[in-house]
Coordinates of C-alpha atoms in Angstrom, one line a residue:
Chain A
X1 CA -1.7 -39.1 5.8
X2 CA -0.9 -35.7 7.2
X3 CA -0.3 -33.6 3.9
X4 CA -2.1 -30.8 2.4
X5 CA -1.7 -31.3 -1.7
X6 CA -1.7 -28.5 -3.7
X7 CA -2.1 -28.9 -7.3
X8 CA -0.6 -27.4 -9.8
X9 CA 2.5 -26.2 -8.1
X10 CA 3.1 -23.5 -10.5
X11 CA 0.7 -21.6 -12.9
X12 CA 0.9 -19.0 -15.3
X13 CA -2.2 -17.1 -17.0
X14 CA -3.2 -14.1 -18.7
X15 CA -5.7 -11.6 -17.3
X16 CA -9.0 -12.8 -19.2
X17 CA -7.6 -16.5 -18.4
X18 CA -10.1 -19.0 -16.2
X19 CA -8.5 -21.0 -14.1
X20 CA -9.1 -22.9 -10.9
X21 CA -6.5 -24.0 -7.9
X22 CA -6.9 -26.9 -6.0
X23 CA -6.6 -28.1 -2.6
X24 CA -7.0 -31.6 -1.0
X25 CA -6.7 -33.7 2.5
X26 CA -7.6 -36.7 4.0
X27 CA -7.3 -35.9 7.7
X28 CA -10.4 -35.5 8.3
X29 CA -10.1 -31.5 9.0
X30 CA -13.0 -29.7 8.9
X31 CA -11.6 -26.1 8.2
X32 CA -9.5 -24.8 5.4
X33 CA -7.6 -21.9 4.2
X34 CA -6.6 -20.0 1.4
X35 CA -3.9 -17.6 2.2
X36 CA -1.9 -15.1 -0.6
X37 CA 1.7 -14.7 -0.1
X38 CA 4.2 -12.2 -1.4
X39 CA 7.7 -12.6 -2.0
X40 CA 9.3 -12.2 1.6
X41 CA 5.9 -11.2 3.2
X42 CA 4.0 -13.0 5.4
X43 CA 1.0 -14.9 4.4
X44 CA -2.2 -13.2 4.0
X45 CA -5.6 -14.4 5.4
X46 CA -8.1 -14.7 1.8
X47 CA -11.0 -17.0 3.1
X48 CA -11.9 -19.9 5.9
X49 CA -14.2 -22.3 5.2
X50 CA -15.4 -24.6 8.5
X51 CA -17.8 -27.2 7.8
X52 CA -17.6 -26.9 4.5
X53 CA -19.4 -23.3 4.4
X54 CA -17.6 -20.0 4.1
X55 CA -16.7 -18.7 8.1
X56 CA -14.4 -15.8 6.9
X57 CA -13.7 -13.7 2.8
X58 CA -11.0 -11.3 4.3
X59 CA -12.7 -8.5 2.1
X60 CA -11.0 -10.4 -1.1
X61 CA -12.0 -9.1 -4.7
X62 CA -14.6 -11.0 -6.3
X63 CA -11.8 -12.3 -8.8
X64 CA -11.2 -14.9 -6.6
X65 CA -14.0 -17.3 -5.7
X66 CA -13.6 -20.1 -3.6
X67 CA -15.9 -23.3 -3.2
X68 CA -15.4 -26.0 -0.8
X69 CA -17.3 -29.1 -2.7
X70 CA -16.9 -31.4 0.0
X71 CA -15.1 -32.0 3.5
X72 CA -11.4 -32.9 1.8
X73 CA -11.4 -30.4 -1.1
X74 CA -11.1 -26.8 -1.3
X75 CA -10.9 -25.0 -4.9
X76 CA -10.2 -21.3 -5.5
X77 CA -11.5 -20.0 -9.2
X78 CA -9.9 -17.7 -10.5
X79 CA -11.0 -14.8 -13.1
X80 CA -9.9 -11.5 -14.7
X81 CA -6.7 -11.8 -12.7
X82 CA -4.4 -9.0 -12.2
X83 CA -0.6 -9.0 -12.6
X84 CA -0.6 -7.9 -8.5
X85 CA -2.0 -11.2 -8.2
X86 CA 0.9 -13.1 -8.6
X87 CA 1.6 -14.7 -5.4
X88 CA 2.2 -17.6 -3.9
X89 CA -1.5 -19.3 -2.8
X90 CA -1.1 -21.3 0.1
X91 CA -3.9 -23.8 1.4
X92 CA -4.1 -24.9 5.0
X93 CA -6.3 -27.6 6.7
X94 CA -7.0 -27.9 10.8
X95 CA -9.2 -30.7 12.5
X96 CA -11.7 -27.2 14.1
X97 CA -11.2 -23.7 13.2
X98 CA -7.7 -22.2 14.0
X99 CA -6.4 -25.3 15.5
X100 CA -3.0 -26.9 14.7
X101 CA -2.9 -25.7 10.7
X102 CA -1.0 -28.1 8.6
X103 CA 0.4 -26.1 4.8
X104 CA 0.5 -27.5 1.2
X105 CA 3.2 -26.4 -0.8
X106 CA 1.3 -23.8 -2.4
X107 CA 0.8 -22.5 -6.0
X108 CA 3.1 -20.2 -7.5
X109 CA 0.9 -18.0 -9.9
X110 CA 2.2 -15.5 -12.0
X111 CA 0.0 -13.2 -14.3
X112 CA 0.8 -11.8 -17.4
Chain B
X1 CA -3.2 -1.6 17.9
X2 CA -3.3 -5.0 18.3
X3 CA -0.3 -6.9 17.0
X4 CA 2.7 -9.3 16.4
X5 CA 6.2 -8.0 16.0
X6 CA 9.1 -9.8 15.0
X7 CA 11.8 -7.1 15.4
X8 CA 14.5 -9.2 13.8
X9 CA 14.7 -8.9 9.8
X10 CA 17.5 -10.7 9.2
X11 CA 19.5 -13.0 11.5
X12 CA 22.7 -14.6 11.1
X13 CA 24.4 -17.5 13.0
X14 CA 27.0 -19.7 12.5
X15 CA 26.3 -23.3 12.6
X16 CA 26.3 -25.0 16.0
X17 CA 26.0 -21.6 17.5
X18 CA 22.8 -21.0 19.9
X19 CA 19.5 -18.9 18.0
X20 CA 16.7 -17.1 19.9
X21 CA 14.5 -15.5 17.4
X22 CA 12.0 -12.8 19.1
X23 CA 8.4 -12.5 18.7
X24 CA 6.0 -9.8 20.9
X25 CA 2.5 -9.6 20.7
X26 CA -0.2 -6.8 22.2
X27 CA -3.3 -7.7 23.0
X28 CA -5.2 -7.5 26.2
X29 CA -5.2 -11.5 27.2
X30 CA -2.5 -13.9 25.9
X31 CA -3.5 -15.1 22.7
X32 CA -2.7 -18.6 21.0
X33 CA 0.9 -18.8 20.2
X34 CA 2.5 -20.4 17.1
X35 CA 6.1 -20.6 15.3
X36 CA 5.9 -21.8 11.8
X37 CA 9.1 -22.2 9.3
X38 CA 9.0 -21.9 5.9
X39 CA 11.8 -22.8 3.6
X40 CA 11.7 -20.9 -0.3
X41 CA 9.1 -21.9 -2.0
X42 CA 7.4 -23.9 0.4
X43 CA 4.4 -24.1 2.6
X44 CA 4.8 -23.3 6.1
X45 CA 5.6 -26.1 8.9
X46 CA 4.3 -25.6 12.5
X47 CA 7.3 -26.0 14.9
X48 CA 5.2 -25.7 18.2
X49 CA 2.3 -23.8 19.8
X50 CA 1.1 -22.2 22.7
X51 CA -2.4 -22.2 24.3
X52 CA -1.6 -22.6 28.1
X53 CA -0.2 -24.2 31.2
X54 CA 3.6 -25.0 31.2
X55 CA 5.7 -21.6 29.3
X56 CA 7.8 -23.5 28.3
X57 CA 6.8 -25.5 24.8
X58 CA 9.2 -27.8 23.3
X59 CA 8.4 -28.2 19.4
X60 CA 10.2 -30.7 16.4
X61 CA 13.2 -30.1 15.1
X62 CA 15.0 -29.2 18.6
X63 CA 13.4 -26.0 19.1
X64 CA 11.8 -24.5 21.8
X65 CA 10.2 -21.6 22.4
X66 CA 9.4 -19.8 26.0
X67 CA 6.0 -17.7 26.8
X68 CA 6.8 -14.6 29.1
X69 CA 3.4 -12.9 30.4
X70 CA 5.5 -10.1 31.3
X71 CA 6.8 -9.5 28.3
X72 CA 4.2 -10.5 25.8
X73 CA 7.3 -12.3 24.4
X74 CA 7.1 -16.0 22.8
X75 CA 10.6 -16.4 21.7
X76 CA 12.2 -19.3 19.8
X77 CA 14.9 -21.0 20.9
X78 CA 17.3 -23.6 19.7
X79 CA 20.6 -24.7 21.1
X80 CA 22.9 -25.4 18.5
X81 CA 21.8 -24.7 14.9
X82 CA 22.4 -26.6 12.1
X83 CA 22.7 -25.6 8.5
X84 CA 19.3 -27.0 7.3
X85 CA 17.8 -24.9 9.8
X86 CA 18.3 -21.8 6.9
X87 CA 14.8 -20.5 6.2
X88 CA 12.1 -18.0 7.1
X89 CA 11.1 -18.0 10.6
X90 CA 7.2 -16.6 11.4
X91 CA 5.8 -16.2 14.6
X92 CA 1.9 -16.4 14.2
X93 CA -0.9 -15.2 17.0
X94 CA -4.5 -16.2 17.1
X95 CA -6.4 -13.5 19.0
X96 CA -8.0 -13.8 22.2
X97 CA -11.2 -12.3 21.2
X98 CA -12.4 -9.7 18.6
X99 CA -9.6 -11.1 16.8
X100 CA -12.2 -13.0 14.4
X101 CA -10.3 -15.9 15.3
X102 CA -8.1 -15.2 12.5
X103 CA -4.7 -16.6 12.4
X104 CA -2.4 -13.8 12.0
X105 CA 1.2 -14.0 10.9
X106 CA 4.3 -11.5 12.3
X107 CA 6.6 -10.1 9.6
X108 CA 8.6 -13.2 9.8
X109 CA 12.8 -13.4 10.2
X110 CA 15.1 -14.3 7.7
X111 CA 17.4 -17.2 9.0
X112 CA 20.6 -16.8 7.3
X113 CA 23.2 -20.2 8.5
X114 CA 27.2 -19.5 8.1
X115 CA 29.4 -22.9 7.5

């Protein structure tokens, strides 16, 4: 198993919404990712986690909160969202810190 | 300022044709090298990397991509393109040190395929 999953694959919420993203792999990496894309930008470092505890928050407002429950799963929480959030949230997974990343899909959010 | 550069926006070949897509860096030791491809509304696929030894890195999909200390240049390269090969190209640098061992991404380049 060499994917990344990414659930859901598209979102849409309002700015008081709650919601939470979802990451998942099974390779036994023990960092992950959550980068924020914009359309026909490059993604955007937002948080590492290695060994299940937070390396690197790229100075990322405290709207988004991340939690890495275990080895294979990394969420991202989401809160009082602004419509400048919308973005495409990828998730990425390497066996140590910037090794070989392997991408989900992402999450398409939009907020209204 | 250290950085990555992809000079190229946009870049249009026609199918079968050859495609080198450019990528600079500048910092003051060779960082990790990378080429990722991402096609609309996807995640991002690593097509090959460099770290050291031979400058000349063959990656999936029939690319390859040449490291040129000289140059601070880690272009992409393929021989004959093929129509599926349509996407967003980014060249990607992990910094030597100071960096925070961030993964940073280049402004990417717009593959556009003619039939």
């Amino acid at each position: 198993d060499t994917e990344v999953t990414q659930t859901p694959k598209h979102l849409v919420m309002g700015m008081t919404n709650k919601k939470s993203l979802k990451c998942e792999q099974h390779m036994g990496h023990r960092a992950m990712y959550w980068y924020k894309q914009k359309a026909k930008k490059p993604p955007e470092l937002m948080f590492v986690y290695s060994y299940e505890k937070l390396s690197i928050n790229e100075s990322v407002p405290s709207r988004f909160s991340p939690e890495c429950p275990n080895s294979s799963l990394l969420n991202l929480h989401l809160h009082a969202l602004q419509p400048e959030d919308s973005a495409l949230y990828l998730c990425a997974s390497s066996q140590v810190i910037n090794e070989k990343l392997f991408f989900g899909s992402g999450t398409q959010l939009s907020v209204l | 300022a250290q950085s990555v550069t992809q000079p190229d926006i946009h870049i249009t070949v026609s199918e079968g044709a050859s495609l080198e897509l450019r990528c600079n860096y500048s910092y003051g030791a060779t960082p990790y090298l990378f080429w990722y491809v991402q096609s609309p509304g996807q995640g991002l696929q690593l097509l090959l990397k460099y770290f050291s030894g031979d400058t000349l890195v063959q990656g999936i999909k029939g690319f390859e991509a040449e490291f040129k200390r000289s140059q601070s240049s880690f272009n992409l390269r393929k021989p004959s393109v093929h129509w599926s090969d349509a996407a967003e190209y980014f060249c990607a640098v992990v910094p030597p040190t100071g960096g925070g061992n961030k993964l940073t991404f280049g402004t990417g380049t717009q593959l556009k395929v003619e039939l």
